[in-house]
Amino acid sequence: MASHRRPKQPSRTRVTVLTATAAAAVALSSQAAHADPSQSKKDVKSEVDKLYGEAEQATEKYNGVKEQQDKLQKEVDDLQDKVARGQGDLNQLRKGLGAIASGQYRSGSIDPSVQLFLSGDPDTYLEKAATLDQLSGKQAEQLRTIADKQRQLAQERAEAASKIQDLSEARKSLGDKKDEIKGKLAKAQELLNTLTAKERAAMQAADDRANRSNGRVNLGDDVPASQRGAAALAAAQSKIGSPYVWGATGPSSFDCSGLTSWAYAQAGQSLPRTSQEQANAGTRIGSESALKPGDLVLFYGDLHHIGLYAGNGTVLHAPKPGAAVRYESINNMPFQFGVRV
């Protein structure tokens, strides 16, 4: 027989919970409907710019380690060449003393002291002054020369071994920095991939407009800091439109310090590789108003970005990954100081 009992009604508490949940859902739907559709795009751009900045910081550290590695490699090569030449000289000295020993052996009167040559340790023998009396002046001098050469070679080999260890550590650090940079850029690309094709195109168009606007920049009539500064600025201007590539020093692509060092090299002035080192390449200019075209301009507290002052509050620089060498307002970045080379 079918039951005629009334279905159980939901409790007042349950009704209240369900009502509140429904109301919250309606409110969220309403918020979503009225949310700024560009907010997500702005957040992504902000995060991408932050990652690009971190990649540039890592790039300047990479540049410093790369410079150290190149220097160490040259020192190791020079030391190894020096050791090879020294070993050749030592072999010739041994050969000369060996000829004396051979002559004495054939005559049946080889001097026991000359046998020291065969031991490979003339130092031990030369420490005994009494033994030196048994040698001719020529033999004693040859042994002293051999002993000195052996000591020198041992020192050079130890120095080369130490440099090789330093080089190995520099290579590892270089690899770590390279991985860090690639990781930052990959993460930035992942964020860009979350945008729609239309949003990505809009961001790219904004960068393209910034690049194209360089032909209309008003540089004013500022007098260059020096003839060399003017020449460096002119060289950098010839590279407007060249892409930013981390670790690049020209002539077809650049990172920030790569551009400034290349530009000054065209003017006959050698600059250190990194922005932090270039910060000490001349006289510091603390005020923006005192800057002259051709001065180096440093940005951010850790000095990880650098450009060339172009006049009228404008800097010429290699900005970031995905952008080209271009002019920008000096106020777009936190100015620290200028450097007059």
Short mmCIF file of C-alpha atoms in Angstrom, two decimals:
data_model
loop_
_atom_site.label_atom_id
_atom_site.label_comp_id
_atom_site.label_asym_id
_atom_site.label_seq_id
_atom_site.Cartn_x
_atom_site.Cartn_y
_atom_site.Cartn_z
CA MET A 1 0.00 0.00 0.00
CA ALA A 2 1.30 3.41 -0.93
CA SER A 3 2.32 5.76 1.83
CA HIS A 4 0.13 8.83 2.37
CA ARG A 5 2.66 10.60 4.62
CA ARG A 6 3.47 14.24 3.70
CA PRO A 7 7.00 14.66 2.27
CA LYS A 8 9.46 16.03 4.82
CA GLN A 9 9.90 19.78 4.48
CA PRO A 10 13.41 21.26 4.57
CA SER A 11 14.33 22.80 7.87
CA ARG A 12 14.42 26.56 8.30
CA THR A 13 18.25 26.37 8.68
CA ARG A 14 18.62 24.49 5.41
CA VAL A 15 16.40 26.96 3.58
CA THR A 16 18.47 29.83 4.94
CA VAL A 17 21.74 28.24 3.75
CA LEU A 18 20.37 27.51 0.30
CA THR A 19 18.98 31.03 -0.01
CA ALA A 20 22.30 32.58 1.02
CA THR A 21 24.22 30.40 -1.46
CA ALA A 22 21.88 31.35 -4.28
CA ALA A 23 22.19 35.02 -3.39
CA ALA A 24 25.99 34.78 -3.38
CA ALA A 25 25.94 33.12 -6.79
CA VAL A 26 23.74 35.89 -8.15
CA ALA A 27 26.05 38.52 -6.67
CA LEU A 28 29.16 36.89 -8.20
CA SER A 29 27.43 36.63 -11.56
CA SER A 30 26.55 40.29 -11.33
CA GLN A 31 30.16 41.23 -10.46
CA ALA A 32 31.49 39.18 -13.35
CA ALA A 33 29.03 40.84 -15.69
CA HIS A 34 30.20 44.29 -14.62
CA ALA A 35 33.97 43.51 -14.22
CA ASP A 36 36.48 45.43 -16.30
CA PRO A 37 37.29 43.03 -19.19
CA SER A 38 40.76 44.57 -19.53
CA GLN A 39 41.73 43.93 -15.89
CA SER A 40 43.10 40.43 -16.59
CA LYS A 41 45.11 41.79 -19.50
CA LYS A 42 46.56 44.55 -17.31
CA ASP A 43 47.52 42.04 -14.62
CA VAL A 44 49.22 39.80 -17.15
CA LYS A 45 51.13 42.71 -18.69
CA SER A 46 52.25 43.86 -15.24
CA GLU A 47 53.49 40.38 -14.35
CA VAL A 48 55.18 39.93 -17.73
CA ASP A 49 56.99 43.27 -17.33
CA LYS A 50 58.07 42.19 -13.84
CA LEU A 51 59.45 38.92 -15.21
CA TYR A 52 61.24 40.77 -18.01
CA GLY A 53 62.81 43.03 -15.40
CA GLU A 54 63.96 40.03 -13.37
CA ALA A 55 65.34 38.44 -16.53
CA GLU A 56 67.33 41.61 -17.22
CA GLN A 57 68.71 41.57 -13.67
CA ALA A 58 69.82 37.98 -14.23
CA THR A 59 71.24 38.95 -17.63
CA GLU A 60 73.57 41.55 -16.10
CA LYS A 61 74.76 38.94 -13.59
CA TYR A 62 75.24 36.52 -16.47
CA ASN A 63 77.27 39.14 -18.34
CA GLY A 64 79.51 39.62 -15.29
CA VAL A 65 80.12 35.89 -14.88
CA LYS A 66 80.72 35.52 -18.63
CA GLU A 67 83.34 38.27 -18.48
CA GLN A 68 84.97 36.53 -15.50
CA GLN A 69 84.94 33.20 -17.32
CA ASP A 70 86.56 34.69 -20.43
CA LYS A 71 89.27 36.28 -18.27
CA LEU A 72 89.92 33.03 -16.40
CA GLN A 73 90.04 31.06 -19.65
CA LYS A 74 92.73 33.40 -20.99
CA GLU A 75 94.72 33.14 -17.75
CA VAL A 76 94.50 29.33 -17.84
CA ASP A 77 95.60 29.24 -21.49
CA ASP A 78 98.54 31.55 -20.77
CA LEU A 79 99.62 29.53 -17.73
CA GLN A 80 99.38 26.25 -19.61
CA ASP A 81 101.47 27.69 -22.45
CA LYS A 82 103.99 28.95 -19.89
CA VAL A 83 104.17 25.53 -18.21
CA ALA A 84 104.69 23.84 -21.59
CA ARG A 85 107.53 26.22 -22.48
CA GLY A 86 109.07 25.80 -19.03
CA GLN A 87 108.96 22.02 -19.33
CA GLY A 88 110.73 22.30 -22.69
CA ASP A 89 113.44 24.47 -21.12
CA LEU A 90 113.82 22.01 -18.26
CA ASN A 91 114.17 19.11 -20.66
CA GLN A 92 116.96 20.97 -22.46
CA LEU A 93 118.75 21.65 -19.16
CA ARG A 94 118.47 18.01 -18.19
CA LYS A 95 119.72 16.99 -21.60
CA GLY A 96 122.81 19.21 -21.18
CA LEU A 97 123.63 17.80 -17.76
CA GLY A 98 122.94 14.31 -19.06
CA ALA A 99 125.60 14.80 -21.72
CA ILE A 100 128.15 15.51 -18.97
CA ALA A 101 127.12 12.39 -17.08
CA SER A 102 127.35 10.28 -20.24
CA GLY A 103 130.85 11.53 -20.94
CA GLN A 104 131.99 10.70 -17.42
CA TYR A 105 130.37 7.28 -17.61
CA ARG A 106 132.25 6.45 -20.81
CA SER A 107 135.49 7.48 -19.17
CA GLY A 108 134.69 5.20 -16.23
CA SER A 109 134.79 8.05 -13.72
CA ILE A 110 131.21 9.28 -13.38
CA ASP A 111 130.94 11.66 -10.46
CA PRO A 112 128.36 10.37 -7.96
CA SER A 113 127.12 13.91 -7.62
CA VAL A 114 126.20 14.05 -11.29
CA GLN A 115 123.97 11.02 -10.75
CA LEU A 116 121.71 13.46 -8.91
CA PHE A 117 120.45 14.53 -12.31
CA LEU A 118 118.78 11.16 -12.68
CA SER A 119 116.98 11.43 -9.35
CA GLY A 120 114.75 14.28 -10.45
CA ASP A 121 115.24 16.06 -7.12
CA PRO A 122 118.24 18.42 -7.27
CA ASP A 123 116.83 20.46 -4.36
CA THR A 124 117.66 17.72 -1.86
CA TYR A 125 121.21 17.50 -3.12
CA LEU A 126 121.81 21.24 -3.31
CA GLU A 127 120.82 21.66 0.32
CA LYS A 128 124.03 19.89 1.30
CA ALA A 129 126.83 22.38 0.98
CA ALA A 130 129.47 19.67 1.40
CA THR A 131 128.20 17.91 -1.69
CA LEU A 132 128.55 21.07 -3.75
CA ASP A 133 132.29 20.87 -3.17
CA GLN A 134 132.28 17.65 -5.19
CA LEU A 135 130.85 19.42 -8.24
CA SER A 136 132.56 21.57 -10.77
CA GLY A 137 131.33 25.15 -10.89
CA LYS A 138 129.55 24.46 -14.18
CA GLN A 139 127.77 21.37 -12.87
CA ALA A 140 126.67 23.15 -9.70
CA GLU A 141 125.25 26.04 -11.71
CA GLN A 142 123.39 23.68 -13.99
CA LEU A 143 121.87 21.87 -11.01
CA ARG A 144 120.84 25.15 -9.43
CA THR A 145 119.20 26.20 -12.69
CA ILE A 146 117.34 22.89 -12.93
CA ALA A 147 116.19 23.17 -9.31
CA ASP A 148 114.93 26.72 -9.87
CA LYS A 149 113.11 25.67 -13.03
CA GLN A 150 111.46 22.76 -11.25
CA ARG A 151 110.27 24.98 -8.43
CA GLN A 152 108.91 27.51 -10.93
CA LEU A 153 107.10 24.80 -12.88
CA ALA A 154 105.55 23.34 -9.71
CA GLN A 155 104.27 26.81 -8.75
CA GLU A 156 102.88 27.48 -12.23
CA ARG A 157 101.17 24.08 -12.34
CA ALA A 158 99.56 24.73 -8.93
CA GLU A 159 98.41 28.17 -10.10
CA ALA A 160 96.99 26.70 -13.31
CA ALA A 161 95.14 24.01 -11.31
CA SER A 162 93.60 26.68 -9.08
CA LYS A 163 92.53 28.77 -12.08
CA ILE A 164 91.01 25.70 -13.72
CA GLN A 165 88.95 25.10 -10.57
CA ASP A 166 87.81 28.74 -10.60
CA LEU A 167 86.95 28.37 -14.29
CA SER A 168 84.89 25.27 -13.59
CA GLU A 169 82.92 27.10 -10.89
CA ALA A 170 82.40 30.10 -13.20
CA ARG A 171 81.06 27.81 -15.93
CA LYS A 172 78.60 26.26 -13.49
CA SER A 173 77.47 29.70 -12.30
CA LEU A 174 77.10 30.77 -15.92
CA GLY A 175 74.89 27.77 -16.63
CA ASP A 176 72.76 28.55 -13.57
CA LYS A 177 72.27 32.17 -14.67
CA LYS A 178 71.41 31.05 -18.19
CA ASP A 179 68.79 28.65 -16.83
CA GLU A 180 67.38 31.42 -14.60
CA ILE A 181 67.01 33.79 -17.55
CA LYS A 182 65.40 31.15 -19.74
CA GLY A 183 63.04 30.26 -16.90
CA LYS A 184 61.92 33.89 -16.45
CA LEU A 185 61.35 34.32 -20.18
CA ALA A 186 59.50 31.00 -20.45
CA LYS A 187 57.22 31.98 -17.57
CA ALA A 188 56.54 35.33 -19.23
CA GLN A 189 55.64 33.53 -22.44
CA GLU A 190 53.29 31.20 -20.55
CA LEU A 191 51.48 34.23 -19.15
CA LEU A 192 51.24 35.80 -22.59
CA ASN A 193 49.77 32.55 -23.88
CA THR A 194 46.88 32.92 -21.41
CA LEU A 195 45.71 35.99 -23.34
CA THR A 196 43.49 35.76 -26.35
CA ALA A 197 45.01 36.26 -29.78
CA LYS A 198 43.34 39.68 -29.90
CA GLU A 199 44.83 40.72 -26.53
CA ARG A 200 48.30 39.55 -27.53
CA ALA A 201 48.02 41.46 -30.79
CA ALA A 202 47.00 44.60 -28.89
CA MET A 203 50.04 44.32 -26.58
CA GLN A 204 52.36 43.74 -29.53
CA ALA A 205 50.82 46.69 -31.37
CA ALA A 206 51.53 48.92 -28.36
CA ASP A 207 55.19 47.88 -28.43
CA ASP A 208 55.33 48.37 -32.19
CA ARG A 209 53.91 51.89 -31.79
CA ALA A 210 56.57 52.64 -29.17
CA ASN A 211 59.26 51.47 -31.58
CA ARG A 212 57.86 53.40 -34.54
CA SER A 213 57.42 56.63 -32.55
CA ASN A 214 61.19 57.06 -32.34
CA GLY A 215 61.30 59.00 -35.56
CA ARG A 216 59.16 61.74 -33.99
CA VAL A 217 61.10 62.15 -30.72
CA ASN A 218 62.05 65.74 -29.91
CA LEU A 219 65.63 65.60 -28.63
CA GLY A 220 65.96 69.34 -28.13
CA ASP A 221 69.16 71.31 -28.65
CA ASP A 222 71.26 70.00 -25.76
CA VAL A 223 75.00 70.16 -26.35
CA PRO A 224 76.69 66.72 -26.12
CA ALA A 225 78.83 65.99 -23.08
CA SER A 226 81.90 65.51 -25.29
CA GLN A 227 82.94 64.68 -28.83
CA ARG A 228 83.33 61.06 -27.76
CA GLY A 229 79.89 61.07 -26.10
CA ALA A 230 78.37 62.51 -29.28
CA ALA A 231 80.04 59.79 -31.36
CA ALA A 232 78.77 57.06 -29.00
CA LEU A 233 75.22 58.43 -29.17
CA ALA A 234 75.36 58.63 -32.96
CA ALA A 235 76.51 54.99 -33.09
CA ALA A 236 73.63 53.92 -30.84
CA GLN A 237 71.16 55.91 -32.96
CA SER A 238 72.25 53.91 -35.99
CA LYS A 239 70.97 50.79 -34.19
CA ILE A 240 67.43 52.01 -33.47
CA GLY A 241 65.10 49.12 -34.27
CA SER A 242 67.67 46.40 -33.46
CA PRO A 243 66.15 43.72 -31.20
CA TYR A 244 66.91 43.22 -27.51
CA VAL A 245 68.61 39.85 -27.00
CA TRP A 246 69.99 38.92 -23.58
CA GLY A 247 73.77 38.58 -23.53
CA ALA A 248 74.13 40.27 -26.95
CA THR A 249 76.74 42.95 -27.63
CA GLY A 250 75.98 43.77 -31.27
CA PRO A 251 76.24 44.60 -33.99
CA SER A 252 72.76 43.30 -34.90
CA SER A 253 71.22 42.76 -31.44
CA PHE A 254 71.90 44.03 -27.92
CA ASP A 255 71.05 43.87 -24.26
CA CYS A 256 71.14 47.16 -22.33
CA SER A 257 74.83 47.21 -21.38
CA GLY A 258 75.73 45.52 -24.66
CA LEU A 259 74.38 48.56 -26.51
CA THR A 260 76.23 51.14 -24.40
CA SER A 261 79.54 49.24 -24.51
CA TRP A 262 79.22 48.73 -28.29
CA ALA A 263 78.34 52.39 -28.87
CA TYR A 264 81.32 53.67 -26.91
CA ALA A 265 83.61 51.15 -28.61
CA GLN A 266 82.65 52.77 -31.94
CA ALA A 267 83.78 56.08 -30.41
CA GLY A 268 87.15 54.57 -29.43
CA GLN A 269 86.37 54.10 -25.75
CA SER A 270 86.35 50.69 -24.06
CA LEU A 271 83.72 50.18 -21.34
CA PRO A 272 83.31 47.28 -18.90
CA ARG A 273 80.69 44.69 -19.82
CA THR A 274 78.00 45.11 -17.16
CA SER A 275 75.81 48.07 -16.22
CA GLN A 276 77.09 47.93 -12.61
CA GLU A 277 80.69 48.18 -13.81
CA GLN A 278 79.87 50.90 -16.32
CA ALA A 279 78.45 52.91 -13.42
CA ASN A 280 82.08 53.50 -12.38
CA ALA A 281 83.39 54.32 -15.87
CA GLY A 282 83.45 58.10 -15.38
CA THR A 283 82.22 61.07 -13.39
CA ARG A 284 78.83 60.61 -11.75
CA ILE A 285 76.08 63.10 -12.54
CA GLY A 286 73.51 63.13 -9.75
CA SER A 287 70.89 65.41 -11.31
CA GLU A 288 68.79 64.74 -14.40
CA SER A 289 68.99 68.44 -15.28
CA ALA A 290 72.79 68.21 -15.49
CA LEU A 291 72.79 65.35 -18.01
CA LYS A 292 74.21 65.90 -21.50
CA PRO A 293 73.70 63.81 -24.66
CA GLY A 294 76.10 60.88 -24.64
CA ASP A 295 76.11 60.47 -20.85
CA LEU A 296 75.37 56.99 -19.53
CA VAL A 297 72.17 56.80 -17.49
CA LEU A 298 71.65 54.21 -14.73
CA PHE A 299 68.26 52.96 -13.52
CA TYR A 300 66.89 50.92 -10.59
CA GLY A 301 68.46 50.53 -7.17
CA ASP A 302 70.71 47.63 -8.19
CA LEU A 303 71.74 49.46 -11.41
CA HIS A 304 70.63 46.57 -13.61
CA HIS A 305 69.58 48.83 -16.48
CA ILE A 306 71.56 51.41 -18.46
CA GLY A 307 71.08 53.61 -21.50
CA LEU A 308 72.45 56.69 -23.23
CA TYR A 309 71.04 60.13 -22.54
CA ALA A 310 69.78 61.55 -25.84
CA GLY A 311 68.62 65.01 -24.73
CA ASN A 312 65.33 66.67 -23.73
CA GLY A 313 64.56 64.16 -21.00
CA THR A 314 64.96 61.20 -23.36
CA VAL A 315 67.09 58.06 -23.08
CA LEU A 316 68.13 55.76 -25.93
CA HIS A 317 68.39 52.15 -24.78
CA ALA A 318 67.73 48.45 -25.40
CA PRO A 319 64.63 48.14 -23.17
CA LYS A 320 63.64 44.50 -22.65
CA PRO A 321 62.98 41.16 -24.37
CA GLY A 322 60.54 41.57 -27.22
CA ALA A 323 61.37 45.25 -27.73
CA ALA A 324 63.79 47.05 -30.02
CA VAL A 325 66.45 49.68 -29.37
CA ARG A 326 64.47 52.91 -29.02
CA TYR A 327 64.01 56.28 -27.31
CA GLU A 328 61.94 56.55 -24.14
CA SER A 329 61.26 59.15 -21.52
CA ILE A 330 63.82 59.06 -18.74
CA ASN A 331 60.87 59.15 -16.33
CA ASN A 332 59.62 55.71 -17.44
CA MET A 333 62.17 54.10 -15.10
CA PRO A 334 63.58 54.95 -11.65
CA PHE A 335 66.59 57.17 -12.46
CA GLN A 336 69.63 56.74 -10.18
CA PHE A 337 72.40 58.86 -11.70
CA GLY A 338 74.31 59.56 -14.88
CA VAL A 339 77.95 58.86 -15.77
CA ARG A 340 80.05 61.11 -17.99
CA VAL A 341 82.69 58.90 -19.58
#
